[in-house]
JSON list of N, CA, C and O in Angstrom, two decimals:
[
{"chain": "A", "resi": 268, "resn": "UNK", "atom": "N", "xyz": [0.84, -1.19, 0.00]},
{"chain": "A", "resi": 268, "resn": "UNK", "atom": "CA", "xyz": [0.00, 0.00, 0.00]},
{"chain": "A", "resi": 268, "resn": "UNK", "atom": "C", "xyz": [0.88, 1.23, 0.00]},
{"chain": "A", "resi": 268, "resn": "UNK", "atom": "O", "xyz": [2.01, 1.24, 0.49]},
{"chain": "A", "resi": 269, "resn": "UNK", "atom": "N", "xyz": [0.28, 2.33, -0.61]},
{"chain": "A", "resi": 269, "resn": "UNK", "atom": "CA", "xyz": [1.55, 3.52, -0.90]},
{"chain": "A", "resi": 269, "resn": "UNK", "atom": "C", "xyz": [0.50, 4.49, 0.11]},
{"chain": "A", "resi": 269, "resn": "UNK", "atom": "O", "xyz": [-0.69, 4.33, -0.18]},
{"chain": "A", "resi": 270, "resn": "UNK", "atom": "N", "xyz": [0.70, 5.21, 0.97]},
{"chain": "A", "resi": 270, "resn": "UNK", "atom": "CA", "xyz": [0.14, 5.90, 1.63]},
{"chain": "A", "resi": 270, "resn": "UNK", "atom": "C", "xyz": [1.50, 6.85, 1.50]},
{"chain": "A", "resi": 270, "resn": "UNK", "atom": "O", "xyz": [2.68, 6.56, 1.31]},
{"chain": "A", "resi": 271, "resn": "UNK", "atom": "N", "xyz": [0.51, 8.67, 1.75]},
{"chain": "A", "resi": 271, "resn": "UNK", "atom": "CA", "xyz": [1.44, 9.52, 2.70]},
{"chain": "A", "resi": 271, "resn": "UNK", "atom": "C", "xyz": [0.88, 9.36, 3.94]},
{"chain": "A", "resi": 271, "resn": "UNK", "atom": "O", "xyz": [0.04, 8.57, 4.38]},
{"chain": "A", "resi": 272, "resn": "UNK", "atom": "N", "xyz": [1.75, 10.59, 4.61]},
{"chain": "A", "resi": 272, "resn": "UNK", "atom": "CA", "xyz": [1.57, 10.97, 6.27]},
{"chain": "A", "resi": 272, "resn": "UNK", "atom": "C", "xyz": [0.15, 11.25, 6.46]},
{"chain": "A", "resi": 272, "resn": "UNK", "atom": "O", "xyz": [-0.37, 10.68, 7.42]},
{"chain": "A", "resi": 273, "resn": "UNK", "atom": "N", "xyz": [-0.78, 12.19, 5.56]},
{"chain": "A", "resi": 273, "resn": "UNK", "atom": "CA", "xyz": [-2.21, 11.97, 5.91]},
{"chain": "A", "resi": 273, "resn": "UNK", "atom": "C", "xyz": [-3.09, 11.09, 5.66]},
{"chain": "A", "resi": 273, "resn": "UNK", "atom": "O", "xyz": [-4.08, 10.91, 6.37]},
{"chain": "A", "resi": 274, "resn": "UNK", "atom": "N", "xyz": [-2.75, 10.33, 4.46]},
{"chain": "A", "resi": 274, "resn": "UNK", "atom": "CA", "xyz": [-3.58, 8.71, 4.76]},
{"chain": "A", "resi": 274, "resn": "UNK", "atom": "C", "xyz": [-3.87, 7.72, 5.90]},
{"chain": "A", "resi": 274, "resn": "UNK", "atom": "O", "xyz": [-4.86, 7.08, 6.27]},
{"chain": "A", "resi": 275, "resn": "UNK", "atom": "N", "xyz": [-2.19, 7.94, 6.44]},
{"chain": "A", "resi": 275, "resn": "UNK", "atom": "CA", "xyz": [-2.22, 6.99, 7.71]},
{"chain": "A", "resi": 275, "resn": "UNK", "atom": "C", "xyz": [-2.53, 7.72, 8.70]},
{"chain": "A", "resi": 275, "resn": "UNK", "atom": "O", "xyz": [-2.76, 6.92, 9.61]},
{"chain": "A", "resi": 276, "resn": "UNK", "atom": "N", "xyz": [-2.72, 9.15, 9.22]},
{"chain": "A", "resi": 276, "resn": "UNK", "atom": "CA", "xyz": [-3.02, 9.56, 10.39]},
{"chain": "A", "resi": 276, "resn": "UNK", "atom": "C", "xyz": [-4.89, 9.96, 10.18]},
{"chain": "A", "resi": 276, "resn": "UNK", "atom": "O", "xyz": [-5.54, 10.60, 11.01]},
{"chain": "A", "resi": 277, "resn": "UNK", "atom": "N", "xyz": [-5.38, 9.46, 9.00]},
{"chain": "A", "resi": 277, "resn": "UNK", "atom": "CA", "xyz": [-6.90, 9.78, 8.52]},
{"chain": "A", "resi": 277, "resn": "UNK", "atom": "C", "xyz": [-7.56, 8.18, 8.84]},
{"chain": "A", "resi": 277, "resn": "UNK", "atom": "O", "xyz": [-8.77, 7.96, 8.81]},
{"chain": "A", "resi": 278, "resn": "UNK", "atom": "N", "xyz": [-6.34, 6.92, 9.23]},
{"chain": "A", "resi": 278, "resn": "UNK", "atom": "CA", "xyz": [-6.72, 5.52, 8.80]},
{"chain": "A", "resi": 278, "resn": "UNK", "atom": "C", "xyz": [-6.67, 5.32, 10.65]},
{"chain": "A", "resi": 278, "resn": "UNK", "atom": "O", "xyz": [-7.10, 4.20, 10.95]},
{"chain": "A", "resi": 279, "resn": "UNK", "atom": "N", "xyz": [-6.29, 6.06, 11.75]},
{"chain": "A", "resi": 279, "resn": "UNK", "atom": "CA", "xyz": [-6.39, 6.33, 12.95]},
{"chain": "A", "resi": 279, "resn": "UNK", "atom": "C", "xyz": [-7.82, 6.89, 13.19]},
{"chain": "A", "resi": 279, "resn": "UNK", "atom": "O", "xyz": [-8.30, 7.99, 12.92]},
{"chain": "A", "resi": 280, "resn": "UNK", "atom": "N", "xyz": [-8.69, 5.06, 14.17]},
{"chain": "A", "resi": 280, "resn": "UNK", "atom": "CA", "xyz": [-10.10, 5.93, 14.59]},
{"chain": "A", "resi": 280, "resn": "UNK", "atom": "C", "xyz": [-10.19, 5.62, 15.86]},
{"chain": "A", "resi": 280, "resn": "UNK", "atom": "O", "xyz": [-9.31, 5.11, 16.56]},
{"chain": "A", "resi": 281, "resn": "UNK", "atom": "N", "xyz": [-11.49, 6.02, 16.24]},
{"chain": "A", "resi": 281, "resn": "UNK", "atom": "CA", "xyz": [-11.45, 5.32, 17.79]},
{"chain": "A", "resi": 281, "resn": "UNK", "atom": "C", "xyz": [-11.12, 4.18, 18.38]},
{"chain": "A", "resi": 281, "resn": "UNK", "atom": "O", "xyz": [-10.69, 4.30, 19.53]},
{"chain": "A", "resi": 282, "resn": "UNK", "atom": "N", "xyz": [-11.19, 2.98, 17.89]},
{"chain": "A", "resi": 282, "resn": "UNK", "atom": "CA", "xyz": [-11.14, 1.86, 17.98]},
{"chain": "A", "resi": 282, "resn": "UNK", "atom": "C", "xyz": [-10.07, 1.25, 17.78]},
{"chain": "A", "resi": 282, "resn": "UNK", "atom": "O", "xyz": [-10.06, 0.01, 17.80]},
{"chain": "A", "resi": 283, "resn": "UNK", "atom": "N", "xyz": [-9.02, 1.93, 17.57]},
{"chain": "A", "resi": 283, "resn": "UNK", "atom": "CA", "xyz": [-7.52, 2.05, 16.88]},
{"chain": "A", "resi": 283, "resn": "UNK", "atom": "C", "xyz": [-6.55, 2.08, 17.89]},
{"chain": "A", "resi": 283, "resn": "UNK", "atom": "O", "xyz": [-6.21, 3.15, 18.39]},
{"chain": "A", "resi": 284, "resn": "UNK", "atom": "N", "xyz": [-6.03, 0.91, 18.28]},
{"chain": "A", "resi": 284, "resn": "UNK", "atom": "CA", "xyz": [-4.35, 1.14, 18.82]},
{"chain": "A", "resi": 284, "resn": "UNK", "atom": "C", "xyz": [-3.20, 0.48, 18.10]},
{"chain": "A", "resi": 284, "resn": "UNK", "atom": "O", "xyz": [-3.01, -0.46, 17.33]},
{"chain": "A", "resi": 285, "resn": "UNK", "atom": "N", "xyz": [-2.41, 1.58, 18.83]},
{"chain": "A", "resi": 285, "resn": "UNK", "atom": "CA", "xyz": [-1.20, 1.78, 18.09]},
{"chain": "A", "resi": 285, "resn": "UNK", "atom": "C", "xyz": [0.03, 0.85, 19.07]},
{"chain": "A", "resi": 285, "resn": "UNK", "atom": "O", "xyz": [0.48, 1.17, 20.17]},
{"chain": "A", "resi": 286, "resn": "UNK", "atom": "N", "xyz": [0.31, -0.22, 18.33]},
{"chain": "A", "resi": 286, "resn": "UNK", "atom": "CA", "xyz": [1.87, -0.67, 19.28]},
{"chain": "A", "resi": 286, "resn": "UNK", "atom": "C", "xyz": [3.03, -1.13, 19.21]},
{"chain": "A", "resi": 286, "resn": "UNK", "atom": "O", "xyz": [3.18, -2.33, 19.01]},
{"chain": "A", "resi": 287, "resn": "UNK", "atom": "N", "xyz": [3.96, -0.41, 19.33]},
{"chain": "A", "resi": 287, "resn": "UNK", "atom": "CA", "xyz": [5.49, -0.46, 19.20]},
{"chain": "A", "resi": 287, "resn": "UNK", "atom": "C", "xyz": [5.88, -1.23, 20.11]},
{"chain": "A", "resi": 287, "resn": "UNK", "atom": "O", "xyz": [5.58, -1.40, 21.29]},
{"chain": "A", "resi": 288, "resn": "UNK", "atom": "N", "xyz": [6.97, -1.91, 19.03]},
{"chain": "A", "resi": 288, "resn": "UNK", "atom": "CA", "xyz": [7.86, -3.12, 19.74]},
{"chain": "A", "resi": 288, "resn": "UNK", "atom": "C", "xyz": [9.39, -2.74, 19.51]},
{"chain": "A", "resi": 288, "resn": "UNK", "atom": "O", "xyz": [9.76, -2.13, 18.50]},
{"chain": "A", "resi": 289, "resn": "UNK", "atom": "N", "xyz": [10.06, -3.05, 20.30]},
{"chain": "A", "resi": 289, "resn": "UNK", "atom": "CA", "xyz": [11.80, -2.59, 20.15]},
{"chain": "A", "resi": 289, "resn": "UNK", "atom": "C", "xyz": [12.44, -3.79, 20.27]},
{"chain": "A", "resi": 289, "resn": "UNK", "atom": "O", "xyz": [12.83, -4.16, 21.38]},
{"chain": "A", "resi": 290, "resn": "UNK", "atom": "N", "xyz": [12.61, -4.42, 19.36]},
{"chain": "A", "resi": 290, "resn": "UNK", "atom": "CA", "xyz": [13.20, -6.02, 19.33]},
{"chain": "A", "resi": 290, "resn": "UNK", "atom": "C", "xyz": [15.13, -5.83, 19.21]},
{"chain": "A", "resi": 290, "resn": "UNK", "atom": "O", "xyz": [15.99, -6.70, 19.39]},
{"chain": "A", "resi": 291, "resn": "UNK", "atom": "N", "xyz": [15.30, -4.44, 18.88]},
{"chain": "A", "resi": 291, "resn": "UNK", "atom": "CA", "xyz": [16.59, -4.20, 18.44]},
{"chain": "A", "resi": 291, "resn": "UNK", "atom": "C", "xyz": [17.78, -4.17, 19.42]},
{"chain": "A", "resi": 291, "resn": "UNK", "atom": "O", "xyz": [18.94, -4.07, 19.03]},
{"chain": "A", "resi": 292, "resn": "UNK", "atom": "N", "xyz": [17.34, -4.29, 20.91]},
{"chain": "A", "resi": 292, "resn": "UNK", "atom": "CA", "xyz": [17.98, -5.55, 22.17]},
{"chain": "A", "resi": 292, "resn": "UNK", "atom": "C", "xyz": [17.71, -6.58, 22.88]},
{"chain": "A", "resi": 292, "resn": "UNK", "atom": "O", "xyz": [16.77, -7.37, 22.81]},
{"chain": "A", "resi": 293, "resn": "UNK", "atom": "N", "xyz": [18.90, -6.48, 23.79]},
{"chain": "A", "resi": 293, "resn": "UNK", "atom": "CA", "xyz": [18.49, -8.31, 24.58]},
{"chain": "A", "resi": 293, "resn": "UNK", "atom": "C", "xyz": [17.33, -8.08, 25.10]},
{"chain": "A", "resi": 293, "resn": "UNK", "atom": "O", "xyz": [16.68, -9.11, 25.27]},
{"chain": "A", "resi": 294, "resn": "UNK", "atom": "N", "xyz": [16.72, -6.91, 25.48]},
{"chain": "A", "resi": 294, "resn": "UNK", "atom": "CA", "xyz": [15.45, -7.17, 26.50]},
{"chain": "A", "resi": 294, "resn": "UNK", "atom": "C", "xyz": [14.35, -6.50, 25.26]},
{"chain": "A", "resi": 294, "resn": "UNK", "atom": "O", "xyz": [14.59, -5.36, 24.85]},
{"chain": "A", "resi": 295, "resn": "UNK", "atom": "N", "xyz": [13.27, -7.21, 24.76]},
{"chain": "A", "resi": 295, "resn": "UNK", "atom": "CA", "xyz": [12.45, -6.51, 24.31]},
{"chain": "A", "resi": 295, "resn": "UNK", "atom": "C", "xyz": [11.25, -5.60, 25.34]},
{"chain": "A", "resi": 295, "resn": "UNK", "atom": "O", "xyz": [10.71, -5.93, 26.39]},
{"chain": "A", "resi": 296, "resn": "UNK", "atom": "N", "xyz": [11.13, -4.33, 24.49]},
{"chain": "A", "resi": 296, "resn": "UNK", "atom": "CA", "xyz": [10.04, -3.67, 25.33]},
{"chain": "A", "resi": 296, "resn": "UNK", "atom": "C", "xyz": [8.73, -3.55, 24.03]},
{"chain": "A", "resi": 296, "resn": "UNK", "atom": "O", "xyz": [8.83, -3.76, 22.82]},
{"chain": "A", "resi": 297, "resn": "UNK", "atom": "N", "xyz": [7.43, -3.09, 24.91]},
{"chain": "A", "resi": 297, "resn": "UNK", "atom": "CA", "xyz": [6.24, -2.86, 23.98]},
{"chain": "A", "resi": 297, "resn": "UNK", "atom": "C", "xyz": [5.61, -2.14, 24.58]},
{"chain": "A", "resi": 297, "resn": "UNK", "atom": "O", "xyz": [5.50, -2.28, 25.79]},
{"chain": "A", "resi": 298, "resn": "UNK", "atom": "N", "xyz": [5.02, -1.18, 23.94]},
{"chain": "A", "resi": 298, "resn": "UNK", "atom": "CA", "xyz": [4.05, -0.12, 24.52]},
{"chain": "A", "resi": 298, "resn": "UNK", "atom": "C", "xyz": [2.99, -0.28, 23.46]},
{"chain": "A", "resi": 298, "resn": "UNK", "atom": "O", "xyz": [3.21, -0.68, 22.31]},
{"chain": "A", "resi": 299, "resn": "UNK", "atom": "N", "xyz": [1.59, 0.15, 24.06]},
{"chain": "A", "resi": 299, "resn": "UNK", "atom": "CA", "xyz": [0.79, 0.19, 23.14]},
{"chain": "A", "resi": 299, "resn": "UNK", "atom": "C", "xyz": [-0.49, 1.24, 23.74]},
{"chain": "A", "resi": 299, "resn": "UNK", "atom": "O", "xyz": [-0.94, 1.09, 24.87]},
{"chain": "A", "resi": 300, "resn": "UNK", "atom": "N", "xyz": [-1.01, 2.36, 22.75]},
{"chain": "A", "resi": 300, "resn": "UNK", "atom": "CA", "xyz": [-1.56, 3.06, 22.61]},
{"chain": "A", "resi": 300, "resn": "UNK", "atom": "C", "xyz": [-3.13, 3.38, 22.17]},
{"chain": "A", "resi": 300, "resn": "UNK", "atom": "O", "xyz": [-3.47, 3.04, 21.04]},
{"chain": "A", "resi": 301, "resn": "UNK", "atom": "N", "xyz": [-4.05, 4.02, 23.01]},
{"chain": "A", "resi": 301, "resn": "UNK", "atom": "CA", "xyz": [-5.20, 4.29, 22.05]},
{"chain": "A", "resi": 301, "resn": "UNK", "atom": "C", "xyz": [-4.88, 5.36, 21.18]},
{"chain": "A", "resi": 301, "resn": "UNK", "atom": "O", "xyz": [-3.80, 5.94, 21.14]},
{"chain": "A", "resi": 302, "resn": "UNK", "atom": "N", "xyz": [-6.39, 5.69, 20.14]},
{"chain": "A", "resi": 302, "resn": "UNK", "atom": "CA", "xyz": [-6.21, 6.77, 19.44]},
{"chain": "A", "resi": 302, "resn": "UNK", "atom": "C", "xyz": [-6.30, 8.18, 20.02]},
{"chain": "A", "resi": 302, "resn": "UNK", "atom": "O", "xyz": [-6.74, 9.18, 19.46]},
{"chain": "A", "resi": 303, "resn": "UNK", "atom": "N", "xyz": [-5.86, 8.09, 21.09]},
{"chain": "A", "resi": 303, "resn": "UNK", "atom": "CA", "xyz": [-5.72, 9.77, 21.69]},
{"chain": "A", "resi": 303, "resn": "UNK", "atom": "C", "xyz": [-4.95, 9.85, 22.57]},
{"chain": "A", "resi": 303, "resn": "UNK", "atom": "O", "xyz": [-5.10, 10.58, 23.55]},
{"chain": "A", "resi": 304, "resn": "UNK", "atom": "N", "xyz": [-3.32, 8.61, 22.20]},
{"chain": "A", "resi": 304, "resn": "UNK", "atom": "CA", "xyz": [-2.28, 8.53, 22.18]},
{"chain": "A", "resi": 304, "resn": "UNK", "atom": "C", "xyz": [-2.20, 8.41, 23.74]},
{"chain": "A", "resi": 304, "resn": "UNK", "atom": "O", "xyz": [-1.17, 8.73, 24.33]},
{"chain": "A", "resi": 305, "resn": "UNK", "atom": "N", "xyz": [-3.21, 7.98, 24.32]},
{"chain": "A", "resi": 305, "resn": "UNK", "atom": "CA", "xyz": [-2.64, 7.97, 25.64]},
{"chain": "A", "resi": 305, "resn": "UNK", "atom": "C", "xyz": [-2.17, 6.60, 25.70]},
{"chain": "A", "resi": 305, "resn": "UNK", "atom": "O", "xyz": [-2.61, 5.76, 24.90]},
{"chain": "A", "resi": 306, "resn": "UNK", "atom": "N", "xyz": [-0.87, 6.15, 27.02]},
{"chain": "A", "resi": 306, "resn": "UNK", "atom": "CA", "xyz": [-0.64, 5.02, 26.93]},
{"chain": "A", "resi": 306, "resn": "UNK", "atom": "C", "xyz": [-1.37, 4.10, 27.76]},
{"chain": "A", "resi": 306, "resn": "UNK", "atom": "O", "xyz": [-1.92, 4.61, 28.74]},
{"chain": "A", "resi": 307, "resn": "UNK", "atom": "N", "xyz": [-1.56, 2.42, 27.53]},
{"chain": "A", "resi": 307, "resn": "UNK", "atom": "CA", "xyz": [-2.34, 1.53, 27.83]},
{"chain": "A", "resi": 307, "resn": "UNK", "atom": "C", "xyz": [-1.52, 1.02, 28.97]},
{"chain": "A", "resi": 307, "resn": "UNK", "atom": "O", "xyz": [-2.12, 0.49, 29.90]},
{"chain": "A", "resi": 308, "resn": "UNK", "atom": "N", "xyz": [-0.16, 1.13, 29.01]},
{"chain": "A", "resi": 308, "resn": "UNK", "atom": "CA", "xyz": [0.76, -0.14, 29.66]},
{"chain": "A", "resi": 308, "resn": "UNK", "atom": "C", "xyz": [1.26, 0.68, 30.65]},
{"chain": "A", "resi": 308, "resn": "UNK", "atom": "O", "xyz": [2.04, 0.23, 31.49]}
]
């Protein structure tokens, strides 16, 4: 899919979380987000 920056922040609804993973050390972390960016964890 070819999206810009406003496709994907228009494809963010209520029902929408967002969650980052950092696999790029020994300890992985994850956070994950609703759509009004507050955090869940």
């Amino acid at each position: 899919m070819n999206f810009n920056q406003n496709n994907k922040i228009n494809q963010v609804k209520e029902e929408t979380i967002v969650i980052g993973i950092d696999i790029a050390s020994e300890i992985h972390y994850a956070r994950a987000f609703d759509w009004r960016g507050i955090d869940l964890w």
